[in-house]
Short mmCIF file of C-alpha atoms and ligand atoms in Angstrom, two decimals:
data_model
loop_
_atom_site.label_atom_id
_atom_site.label_comp_id
_atom_site.label_asym_id
_atom_site.label_seq_id
_atom_site.Cartn_x
_atom_site.Cartn_y
_atom_site.Cartn_z
CA UNK F 14 -0.92 51.48 20.61
CA UNK F 15 2.59 52.89 20.35
CA UNK F 16 5.69 50.86 21.09
CA UNK F 17 9.03 52.07 22.41
CA UNK F 18 11.25 53.21 19.55
CA UNK F 19 14.59 53.40 21.36
CA UNK F 20 16.45 51.12 23.71
CA UNK F 21 16.04 53.68 26.51
CA UNK F 22 12.26 53.64 26.15
CA UNK F 23 12.26 49.88 25.87
CA UNK F 24 13.92 49.49 29.26
CA UNK F 25 10.90 51.04 30.96
CA UNK F 26 8.30 49.09 29.01
CA UNK F 27 6.89 45.58 29.44
CA UNK F 28 9.82 44.48 27.22
CA UNK F 29 12.27 45.03 30.06
CA UNK F 30 15.77 43.63 30.10
CA UNK F 31 14.80 41.16 32.78
CA UNK F 32 12.03 39.67 30.66
CA UNK F 33 13.65 39.77 27.23
CA UNK F 34 16.92 38.26 28.38
CA UNK F 35 15.39 35.23 30.01
CA UNK F 36 12.52 34.56 27.62
CA UNK F 37 13.85 32.54 24.73
CA UNK F 38 11.65 31.51 21.79
CA UNK F 39 10.80 28.15 23.32
CA UNK F 40 9.83 29.83 26.60
CA UNK F 41 7.62 32.20 24.68
CA UNK F 42 5.91 29.32 22.81
CA UNK F 43 5.45 27.52 26.10
CA UNK F 44 4.05 30.53 27.97
CA UNK F 45 1.54 31.36 25.26
CA UNK F 46 0.54 27.70 25.00
CA UNK F 47 -0.03 27.48 28.75
CA UNK F 48 -2.26 30.55 28.51
CA UNK F 49 -4.19 28.95 25.66
CA UNK F 50 -4.60 25.68 27.54
CA UNK F 51 -5.97 27.56 30.53
CA UNK F 52 -8.45 29.42 28.35
CA UNK F 53 -9.73 26.19 26.76
CA UNK F 54 -10.88 25.80 23.17
CA UNK F 55 -8.91 24.54 20.19
CA UNK F 56 -5.13 24.91 20.30
CA UNK F 57 -4.74 24.92 16.52
CA UNK F 58 -8.01 25.98 14.90
CA UNK F 59 -8.41 24.50 11.44
CA UNK F 60 -6.41 21.35 12.16
CA UNK F 61 -9.05 18.62 11.91
CA UNK F 62 -8.93 15.04 13.16
CA UNK F 63 -5.81 15.34 15.32
CA UNK F 64 -7.42 16.42 18.59
CA UNK F 65 -6.80 13.13 20.39
CA UNK F 66 -3.62 12.04 18.66
CA UNK F 67 -1.21 14.54 17.15
CA UNK F 68 -2.21 17.72 18.96
CA UNK F 69 -1.61 16.43 22.52
CA UNK F 70 1.85 15.21 21.47
CA UNK F 71 2.72 18.58 19.97
CA UNK F 72 1.47 20.29 23.10
CA UNK F 73 3.74 18.06 25.19
CA UNK F 74 6.71 18.76 22.92
CA UNK F 75 6.22 22.51 23.26
CA UNK F 76 5.70 22.30 27.02
CA UNK F 77 8.97 20.34 27.12
CA UNK F 78 10.67 23.08 25.05
CA UNK F 79 11.67 20.47 22.48
CA UNK F 80 12.74 20.78 18.92
CA UNK F 81 10.45 18.29 17.21
CA UNK F 82 9.82 16.42 14.00
CA UNK F 83 6.52 15.45 12.38
CA UNK F 84 6.67 12.10 10.61
CA UNK F 85 4.00 11.38 8.07
CA UNK F 86 3.05 10.68 4.48
CA UNK F 87 2.25 13.47 2.09
CA UNK F 88 -0.92 15.43 2.49
CA UNK F 89 -1.20 14.94 6.25
CA UNK F 90 -1.16 18.66 7.08
CA UNK F 91 2.42 18.61 8.40
CA UNK F 92 3.37 21.99 6.95
CA UNK F 93 0.08 23.45 8.06
CA UNK F 94 0.68 22.38 11.66
CA UNK F 95 4.19 23.82 11.63
CA UNK F 96 2.88 27.12 10.30
CA UNK F 97 0.17 27.13 12.96
CA UNK F 98 2.92 27.37 15.59
CA UNK F 99 3.15 31.09 14.85
CA UNK F 100 -0.15 31.43 16.74
CA UNK F 101 1.91 30.75 19.88
CA UNK F 102 4.29 33.66 19.32
CA UNK F 103 3.89 37.11 20.91
CA UNK F 104 2.04 39.63 18.74
CA UNK F 105 5.08 41.93 18.72
CA UNK F 106 8.75 41.26 19.34
CA UNK F 107 11.30 44.07 19.64
CA UNK F 108 14.71 43.82 17.97
CA UNK F 109 17.53 46.15 17.06
CA UNK F 110 16.26 48.09 14.05
CA UNK F 111 18.03 47.11 10.85
CA UNK F 112 19.62 43.94 12.20
CA UNK F 113 19.50 41.11 9.66
CA UNK F 114 19.24 38.49 12.36
CA UNK F 115 16.78 40.36 14.58
CA UNK F 116 19.13 40.75 17.52
CA UNK F 117 17.87 40.95 21.06
CA UNK F 118 18.29 44.63 22.04
CA UNK F 119 19.84 43.63 25.37
CA UNK F 120 22.20 40.97 24.06
CA UNK F 121 23.04 41.33 20.37
CA UNK F 122 25.10 38.53 18.87
CA UNK F 123 26.15 40.17 15.61
CA UNK F 124 29.19 42.43 15.58
CA UNK F 125 27.59 45.40 13.79
CA UNK F 126 24.87 45.53 16.46
CA UNK F 127 27.35 45.28 19.29
CA UNK F 128 29.32 48.18 17.81
CA UNK F 129 26.16 50.19 17.31
CA UNK F 130 25.04 49.63 20.86
CA UNK F 131 28.40 50.89 22.08
CA UNK F 132 28.12 54.06 19.99
CA UNK F 133 24.42 54.87 20.45
CA UNK F 134 23.58 53.37 23.82
CA UNK F 135 19.99 54.00 24.87
CA UNK F 136 19.32 55.92 21.64
CA UNK F 137 19.69 52.68 19.63
CA UNK F 138 16.63 52.25 17.41
CA UNK F 139 14.13 49.47 18.06
CA UNK F 140 11.82 47.81 15.53
CA UNK F 141 9.22 45.03 15.86
CA UNK F 142 8.39 41.71 14.26
CA UNK F 143 4.97 40.10 13.94
CA UNK F 144 4.57 36.31 14.37
CA UNK F 145 4.42 35.86 10.60
CA UNK F 146 7.81 37.60 10.21
CA UNK F 147 9.31 35.14 12.64
CA UNK F 148 8.53 31.96 10.74
CA UNK F 149 11.08 30.74 8.20
CA UNK F 150 10.45 27.62 6.17
CA UNK F 151 12.75 25.65 3.90
CA UNK F 152 12.06 22.60 1.79
CA UNK F 153 15.18 20.46 2.06
CA UNK F 154 16.69 19.25 -1.20
CA UNK F 155 20.06 17.57 -1.72
CA UNK F 156 21.48 20.75 -3.30
CA UNK F 157 20.90 22.97 -0.27
CA UNK F 158 24.30 24.33 0.83
CA UNK F 159 25.81 25.66 4.05
CA UNK F 160 25.70 29.07 2.37
CA UNK F 161 21.92 28.78 1.85
CA UNK F 162 21.21 27.55 5.31
CA UNK F 163 23.79 29.18 7.54
CA UNK F 164 25.72 31.73 5.60
CA UNK F 165 28.69 32.60 3.49
CA UNK F 166 31.78 34.77 3.66
CA UNK F 167 31.18 37.68 1.34
CA UNK F 168 34.54 38.84 -0.13
CA UNK F 169 33.00 41.96 -1.66
CA UNK F 170 31.60 43.00 1.71
CA UNK F 171 35.08 42.40 3.17
CA UNK F 172 36.84 44.44 0.50
CA UNK F 173 34.41 47.38 0.77
CA UNK F 174 34.53 47.56 4.53
CA UNK F 175 38.24 46.81 4.73
CA UNK F 176 37.58 43.82 6.99
CA UNK F 177 39.45 40.59 7.39
CA UNK F 178 37.77 37.75 5.51
CA UNK F 179 37.08 35.96 8.76
CA UNK F 180 35.50 39.01 10.37
CA UNK F 181 31.85 38.70 11.32
CA UNK F 182 31.29 41.88 9.34
CA UNK F 183 31.79 39.94 6.15
CA UNK F 184 29.23 37.19 6.77
CA UNK F 185 26.26 37.01 4.49
CA UNK F 186 23.65 35.28 6.62
CA UNK F 187 21.67 32.26 5.44
CA UNK F 188 18.13 31.23 6.32
CA UNK F 189 18.76 29.86 9.80
CA UNK F 190 20.36 33.00 11.28
CA UNK F 191 17.60 35.03 9.65
CA UNK F 192 15.15 32.91 11.65
CA UNK F 193 16.90 33.97 14.85
CA UNK F 194 14.41 34.51 17.68
CA UNK F 195 11.74 32.75 15.66
CA UNK F 196 10.72 29.36 14.30
CA UNK F 197 12.74 27.61 11.62
CA UNK F 198 10.97 24.77 9.82
CA UNK F 199 12.75 22.33 7.53
CA UNK F 200 10.49 20.11 5.47
CA UNK F 201 11.73 16.71 4.28
CA UNK F 202 14.76 16.83 6.57
CA UNK F 203 16.35 13.56 5.32
CA UNK F 204 16.89 15.16 1.91
CA UNK F 205 19.44 17.51 3.48
CA UNK F 206 23.04 16.48 2.77
CA UNK F 207 24.91 14.95 5.73
CA UNK F 208 27.39 17.83 5.83
CA UNK F 209 24.57 20.35 6.19
CA UNK F 210 22.97 18.29 8.93
CA UNK F 211 26.27 18.45 10.80
CA UNK F 212 26.24 22.23 10.46
CA UNK F 213 22.71 22.30 11.79
CA UNK F 214 23.66 20.10 14.70
CA UNK F 215 26.63 22.31 15.59
CA UNK F 216 24.44 25.37 15.70
CA UNK F 217 21.91 23.60 17.92
CA UNK F 218 24.54 22.15 20.18
CA UNK F 219 27.41 24.59 20.41
CA UNK F 220 26.12 27.79 18.88
CA UNK F 221 29.02 27.96 16.48
CA UNK F 222 29.69 26.85 12.97
CA UNK F 223 32.44 26.87 10.40
CA UNK F 224 31.93 28.72 7.18
CA UNK F 225 34.58 27.99 4.56
CA UNK F 226 36.86 26.91 7.35
CA UNK F 227 36.42 30.06 9.42
CA UNK F 228 34.82 29.48 12.80
CA UNK F 229 31.87 31.81 13.31
CA UNK F 230 30.12 32.07 16.63
CA UNK F 231 26.35 32.26 16.33
CA UNK F 232 24.51 31.47 19.57
CA UNK F 233 21.12 31.63 17.88
CA UNK F 234 17.79 31.44 19.64
CA UNK F 235 15.58 29.36 17.35
CA UNK F 236 12.83 26.79 17.75
CA UNK F 237 13.66 24.14 15.18
CA UNK F 238 10.87 22.03 13.76
CA UNK F 239 11.06 19.46 11.02
CA UNK F 240 8.92 17.23 8.87
CA UNK F 241 9.80 14.00 7.09
CA UNK F 242 8.34 10.97 5.42
CA UNK F 243 8.71 8.03 7.83
CA UNK F 244 10.16 5.83 5.08
CA UNK F 245 13.00 8.27 4.46
CA UNK F 246 13.47 8.92 8.12
CA UNK F 247 14.01 5.37 9.23
CA UNK F 248 16.23 4.49 6.30
CA UNK F 249 19.73 4.06 7.70
CA UNK F 250 22.00 7.04 7.57
CA UNK F 251 19.47 9.45 6.22
CA UNK F 252 19.48 11.60 9.32
CA UNK F 253 22.78 11.80 11.15
CA UNK F 254 22.47 10.24 14.58
CA UNK F 255 23.64 13.24 16.64
CA UNK F 256 21.04 15.42 14.98
CA UNK F 257 18.33 12.83 15.50
CA UNK F 258 19.41 12.73 19.09
CA UNK F 259 18.84 16.45 19.48
CA UNK F 260 15.27 16.30 18.20
CA UNK F 261 13.33 16.03 21.44
CA UNK F 262 10.04 14.65 20.15
CA UNK F 263 9.10 12.56 17.17
CA UNK F 264 5.41 12.84 16.35
CA UNK F 265 3.53 10.70 13.85
CA UNK F 266 0.78 12.23 11.76
CA UNK F 267 -1.92 10.21 10.01
CA UNK F 268 -4.70 10.39 7.46
CA UNK F 269 -8.24 11.07 8.68
CA UNK F 270 -9.46 8.11 10.71
CA UNK F 271 -13.06 8.32 9.50
CA UNK F 272 -14.86 9.38 6.36
CA UNK F 273 -16.59 12.07 8.42
CA UNK F 274 -13.26 13.60 9.43
CA UNK F 275 -12.09 13.47 5.83
CA UNK F 276 -15.23 15.29 4.75
CA UNK F 277 -14.65 17.94 7.41
CA UNK F 278 -11.11 18.58 6.11
CA UNK F 279 -12.16 18.59 2.46
CA UNK F 280 -15.07 20.91 3.18
CA UNK F 281 -12.71 23.29 4.94
CA UNK F 282 -9.99 23.23 2.29
CA UNK F 283 -11.77 22.92 -1.06
CA UNK F 284 -12.71 26.05 -2.95
CA UNK F 285 -16.45 25.71 -3.04
CA UNK F 286 -17.95 29.13 -2.30
CA UNK F 287 -17.80 30.61 -5.76
CA UNK F 288 -19.61 33.66 -6.97
CA UNK F 289 -22.55 33.26 -9.31
CA UNK F 290 -24.40 30.07 -8.50
CA UNK F 291 -25.99 28.62 -5.45
CA UNK F 292 -24.35 25.34 -4.59
CA UNK F 293 -25.66 22.22 -2.88
CA UNK F 294 -23.24 19.32 -2.55
CA UNK F 295 -25.27 16.26 -1.49
CA UNK F 296 -23.86 14.29 1.42
CA UNK F 297 -23.48 11.12 -0.67
CA UNK F 298 -21.33 12.99 -3.22
CA UNK F 299 -19.08 14.16 -0.37
CA UNK F 300 -18.85 10.58 0.86
CA UNK F 301 -18.06 9.18 -2.58
CA UNK F 302 -15.24 11.70 -3.05
CA UNK F 303 -13.80 10.99 0.39
CA UNK F 304 -14.03 7.23 -0.04
CA UNK F 305 -11.95 7.43 -3.22
CA UNK F 306 -9.02 8.44 -1.03
CA UNK F 307 -9.86 5.82 1.61
CA UNK F 308 -10.05 3.07 -1.02
CA UNK F 309 -6.86 4.26 -2.68
CA UNK F 310 -4.98 4.12 0.64
CA UNK F 311 -5.86 0.43 0.91
CA UNK F 312 -5.44 -0.50 -2.75
CA UNK F 313 -2.42 -2.69 -3.44
CA UNK F 314 -2.12 -1.20 -6.92
CA UNK F 315 -1.10 2.06 -5.27
CA UNK F 316 2.25 2.78 -3.65
CA UNK F 317 1.80 2.72 0.13
CA UNK F 318 5.07 4.48 0.89
CA UNK F 319 4.16 7.68 -0.85
CA UNK F 320 0.60 7.58 0.45
CA UNK F 321 -2.53 9.20 -0.93
CA UNK F 322 -2.67 12.84 -0.03
CA UNK F 323 -5.73 14.54 1.40
CA UNK F 324 -5.22 16.87 -1.54
CA UNK F 325 -6.80 14.17 -3.71
CA UNK F 326 -10.35 14.55 -2.33
CA UNK F 327 -9.84 18.32 -2.07
CA UNK F 328 -8.91 18.76 -5.75
CA UNK F 329 -11.49 16.18 -6.73
CA UNK F 330 -14.24 18.10 -4.92
CA UNK F 331 -13.20 21.30 -6.71
CA UNK F 332 -13.33 19.61 -10.11
CA UNK F 333 -16.64 17.90 -9.34
CA UNK F 334 -18.18 21.25 -8.49
CA UNK F 335 -16.68 22.80 -11.62
CA UNK F 336 -18.19 20.12 -13.82
CA UNK F 337 -21.59 20.68 -12.22
CA UNK F 338 -21.08 24.43 -12.51
CA UNK F 339 -20.32 24.09 -16.22
CA UNK F 340 -23.57 22.20 -16.71
CA UNK F 341 -25.53 24.81 -14.76
CA UNK F 342 -24.05 27.67 -16.79
CA UNK F 343 -24.85 25.95 -20.08
CA UNK F 344 -28.45 25.26 -19.20
CA UNK F 345 -28.94 28.46 -17.27
CA UNK F 346 -29.76 26.59 -14.06
CA UNK F 347 -29.68 28.60 -10.87
CA UNK F 348 -28.62 25.79 -8.54
CA UNK F 349 -25.42 23.74 -8.84
CA UNK F 350 -25.88 20.17 -7.60
CA UNK F 351 -23.00 17.75 -8.31
CA UNK F 352 -23.81 14.18 -9.40
CA UNK F 353 -21.82 10.98 -9.32
CA UNK F 354 -21.29 11.48 -13.05
CA UNK F 355 -19.33 14.61 -12.18
CA UNK F 356 -17.00 12.52 -10.02
CA UNK F 357 -16.13 10.38 -13.03
CA UNK F 358 -15.54 13.61 -14.97
CA UNK F 359 -13.09 14.73 -12.25
CA UNK F 360 -10.54 12.05 -13.18
CA UNK F 361 -7.80 14.64 -13.92
CA UNK F 362 -7.87 15.61 -10.24
CA UNK F 363 -7.42 11.99 -9.19
CA UNK F 364 -4.97 10.15 -11.44
CA UNK F 365 -2.10 12.62 -11.01
CA UNK F 366 -2.15 12.10 -7.24
CA UNK F 367 -1.71 8.34 -7.32
CA UNK F 368 1.72 6.74 -7.35
CA UNK F 369 1.04 3.39 -8.95
CA UNK F 370 2.70 0.06 -8.21
CA UNK F 371 3.66 -2.20 -11.11
CA UNK F 372 0.23 -3.82 -11.31
CA UNK F 373 -1.44 -0.42 -11.36
CA UNK F 374 0.92 0.84 -14.06
CA UNK F 375 -0.02 -2.16 -16.18
CA UNK F 376 -3.71 -1.37 -15.90
CA UNK F 377 -3.23 2.36 -16.39
CA UNK F 378 -4.02 5.27 -14.12
CA UNK F 379 -7.38 5.87 -15.75
CA UNK F 380 -8.53 2.32 -15.15
CA UNK F 381 -7.34 2.41 -11.54
CA UNK F 382 -9.09 5.75 -11.03
CA UNK F 383 -12.38 4.42 -12.38
CA UNK F 384 -12.18 1.34 -10.21
CA UNK F 385 -11.61 3.52 -7.14
CA UNK F 386 -14.62 5.66 -7.90
CA UNK F 387 -16.73 2.60 -8.51
CA UNK F 388 -15.69 1.05 -5.19
CA UNK F 389 -16.38 4.37 -3.43
CA UNK F 390 -19.84 4.58 -4.98
CA UNK F 391 -20.65 0.97 -4.02
CA UNK F 392 -19.68 1.55 -0.41
CA UNK F 393 -21.52 4.84 -0.13
CA UNK F 394 -24.61 3.32 -1.76
CA UNK F 395 -24.60 0.51 0.82
CA UNK F 396 -24.70 3.07 3.59
CA UNK F 397 -28.10 4.26 2.38
CA UNK F 398 -29.66 1.36 0.48
CA UNK F 399 -28.15 -1.87 1.76
CA UNK F 400 -31.52 -3.25 2.89
CA UNK F 401 -33.64 -1.58 0.24
CA UNK F 402 -35.29 -3.79 -2.37
CA UNK F 403 -34.23 -2.49 -5.77
CA UNK F 404 -35.59 -5.39 -7.84
CA UNK F 405 -38.22 -3.30 -9.52
CA UNK F 406 -35.61 -0.93 -10.90
CA UNK F 407 -33.27 -3.71 -11.97
CA UNK F 408 -36.19 -5.42 -13.66
CA UNK F 409 -37.02 -2.31 -15.62
CA UNK F 410 -33.56 -2.49 -17.15
CA UNK F 411 -33.72 -6.26 -17.57
CA UNK F 412 -36.88 -5.77 -19.56
CA UNK F 413 -34.90 -3.68 -22.00
CA UNK F 414 -35.21 -0.25 -20.47
CA UNK F 415 -32.38 2.15 -21.25
CA UNK F 416 -31.58 5.67 -20.17
CA UNK F 417 -28.74 7.97 -21.06
CA UNK F 418 -27.57 10.35 -18.36
CA UNK F 419 -24.79 12.44 -19.84
CA UNK F 420 -23.02 14.53 -17.24
CA UNK F 421 -23.82 17.51 -19.47
CA UNK F 422 -27.57 16.80 -19.59
CA UNK F 423 -29.82 19.45 -18.09
CA UNK F 424 -31.68 18.58 -14.91
CA UNK F 425 -35.13 18.95 -16.48
CA UNK F 426 -34.26 16.71 -19.41
CA UNK F 427 -32.71 14.09 -17.10
CA UNK F 428 -35.62 14.11 -14.67
CA UNK F 429 -38.13 13.43 -17.43
CA UNK F 430 -36.32 10.24 -18.44
CA UNK F 431 -35.56 9.19 -14.83
CA UNK F 432 -39.27 9.34 -13.98
CA UNK F 433 -39.89 6.62 -16.56
CA UNK F 434 -38.02 4.14 -14.41
CA UNK F 435 -40.64 2.48 -12.27
CA UNK F 436 -39.93 2.45 -8.56
CA UNK F 437 -36.92 4.75 -8.72
CA UNK F 438 -38.07 8.14 -7.52
CA UNK F 439 -39.77 6.86 -4.35
CA UNK F 440 -36.53 5.21 -3.22
CA UNK F 441 -34.97 8.67 -2.85
CA UNK F 442 -36.73 9.10 0.47
CA UNK F 443 -33.72 7.32 1.97
CA UNK F 444 -31.65 10.30 0.84
CA UNK F 445 -34.25 12.71 2.21
CA UNK F 446 -35.11 13.70 -1.33
CA UNK F 447 -38.72 13.94 -2.52
CA UNK F 448 -40.81 15.42 -5.32
CA UNK F 449 -40.81 18.80 -3.58
CA UNK F 450 -37.03 19.13 -3.84
CA UNK F 451 -35.39 21.01 -6.67
CA UNK F 452 -35.10 19.26 -10.02
CA UNK F 453 -31.29 19.34 -9.78
CA UNK F 454 -31.38 17.62 -6.39
CA UNK F 455 -33.79 14.90 -7.53
CA UNK F 456 -31.73 14.13 -10.62
CA UNK F 457 -28.51 13.88 -8.64
CA UNK F 458 -30.13 11.53 -6.10
CA UNK F 459 -31.73 9.29 -8.73
CA UNK F 460 -28.49 9.11 -10.69
CA UNK F 461 -26.70 8.07 -7.49
CA UNK F 462 -29.09 5.11 -7.13
CA UNK F 463 -28.38 4.02 -10.71
CA UNK F 464 -24.63 4.48 -10.23
CA UNK F 465 -24.87 2.43 -7.05
CA UNK F 466 -26.64 -0.39 -8.82
CA UNK F 467 -24.05 -0.19 -11.58
CA UNK F 468 -21.21 -0.26 -9.04
CA UNK F 469 -22.71 -3.49 -7.70
CA UNK F 470 -22.97 -4.78 -11.27
CA UNK F 471 -26.72 -5.13 -11.07
CA UNK F 472 -27.22 -2.88 -14.06
CA UNK F 473 -24.85 -1.93 -16.85
CA UNK F 474 -23.54 1.39 -18.04
CA UNK F 475 -21.36 2.16 -21.02
CA UNK F 476 -18.88 4.92 -21.85
CA UNK F 477 -21.65 7.12 -23.24
CA UNK F 478 -23.32 6.93 -19.84
CA UNK F 479 -26.21 4.81 -21.13
CA UNK F 480 -27.61 2.68 -18.30
CA UNK F 481 -28.79 -0.72 -19.48
CA UNK F 482 -29.46 -4.24 -18.21
CA UNK F 483 -26.80 -6.13 -16.20
CA UNK F 484 -23.15 -6.87 -16.94
CA UNK F 485 -23.70 -8.72 -20.20
CA UNK F 486 -25.70 -5.79 -21.44
CA UNK F 487 -25.20 -4.83 -25.04
CA UNK F 488 -22.74 -2.13 -25.88
CA UNK F 489 -24.16 0.47 -28.18
CA UNK F 490 -22.38 -0.83 -31.25
CA UNK F 491 -23.22 -4.48 -30.60
CA UNK F 492 -26.77 -3.92 -29.52
CA UNK F 493 -28.60 -6.06 -32.06
CA UNK F 494 -26.10 -8.92 -31.82
CA UNK F 495 -26.36 -9.26 -28.05
CA UNK F 496 -30.09 -9.00 -28.10
CA UNK F 497 -30.36 -11.91 -30.45
CA UNK F 498 -28.38 -13.94 -27.97
CA UNK F 499 -30.83 -13.18 -25.21
CA UNK F 500 -34.19 -13.90 -26.73
CA UNK F 501 -35.77 -14.43 -23.31
CA UNK F 502 -35.55 -10.70 -22.61
CA UNK F 503 -38.58 -8.58 -23.16
CA UNK F 504 -38.22 -5.53 -25.32
CA UNK F 505 -39.06 -2.01 -24.56
CA UNK F 506 -38.81 0.81 -27.04
CA UNK F 507 -36.18 3.24 -25.93
CA UNK F 508 -37.17 6.41 -27.66
ZN1 ZN H 628 22.56 42.40 14.91
#
């Protein structure tokens, strides 16, 4: 398909003066949204868990032609939603070729374009922008200046062109004018200095702004969208009132409401399809990983105000798979099946994402991380085995049985020792795992049962991943001492 290349051609195309002059960015977003609503189907594909909450509010904001702000803790897909707005822009948008601020061919606002139009008339060149070109994003920090955001007077440009300093010819445009006729997103809006917020407000309200004391008229056409942490946003004076007033809709985001939704997001975002090995992530491993985030969000040792990002389960899942992948490579196994042991090995993907409160700091991130995993395992285990009688297995350990399940142990090796535990393998039917399943799958399932029993403190497990009898179980070094204290316990050779 060929598009008009000059203003003259443009006049007789679907991009006629009548249409382009009246259709501002917010009209365009609205029109394309209306079309999408009529067609049915998801408005923002890939945004999970917001269908009944956030998405309808965004739809209303766009239908209302509002500038809007998303309020939410970190890792709630705020930036992703804002970026998804480009799917509501036209596939192509004509502008005056070469213009830094993508001027409307029928009504340019910059002086160079106006002069060019006067000289060239209908021969003025036209170029096009794709939706991606029309999205400008800025993370607000306190050191962002008017020059960054709006523009600066460029004395060199003035000297070269022989212009007055205050001439529009000498302006070096900042990010906002460069987003003209597109979407401008500012993340963490409250971090923007008050003075800059005033500049932003003036542009939204009056279409003019002062740069170094010179008034510059810039009637921009921009859809402004913002994101912020609710704690920062409601703190007094963080967002200047007139600006707040001009933000039409304030929309709250949230973490996934259910473990299932969390799993759907993590499955979509985590890098799991890797070349080389076949991968099977058991459902209970997915649940354990997701529940770590759920538990952390409720844990009083963790700072509520900064939240626990959905990036925690995502990174955790990636590390869990990597640990299982490492094991598979070492033992030349063809199938990668993560185990609960791999979740404990994924601690580096967890601890860095937790902002600890004082009590948590005292205990240490590692300790807090382990406790979270343990709680997640206990809860997940209950989902499958709450009413299952596990006494036979517990007894086996109470009678002195021991088994080491290093996360690096090969599946065949591990299965041989797991089969020694009476009553264990037949319990796996609750996980839909049986003797016909792959060795890797059986080992992972059996280990999950043991980890579940350990999480409920029914059996013990030490740092070397040796499963033993209950809480007072001997540590490796103190084995003989503890055993003497518990003479009532039967003995079982463990090699
Ligand atoms: Zn221009």
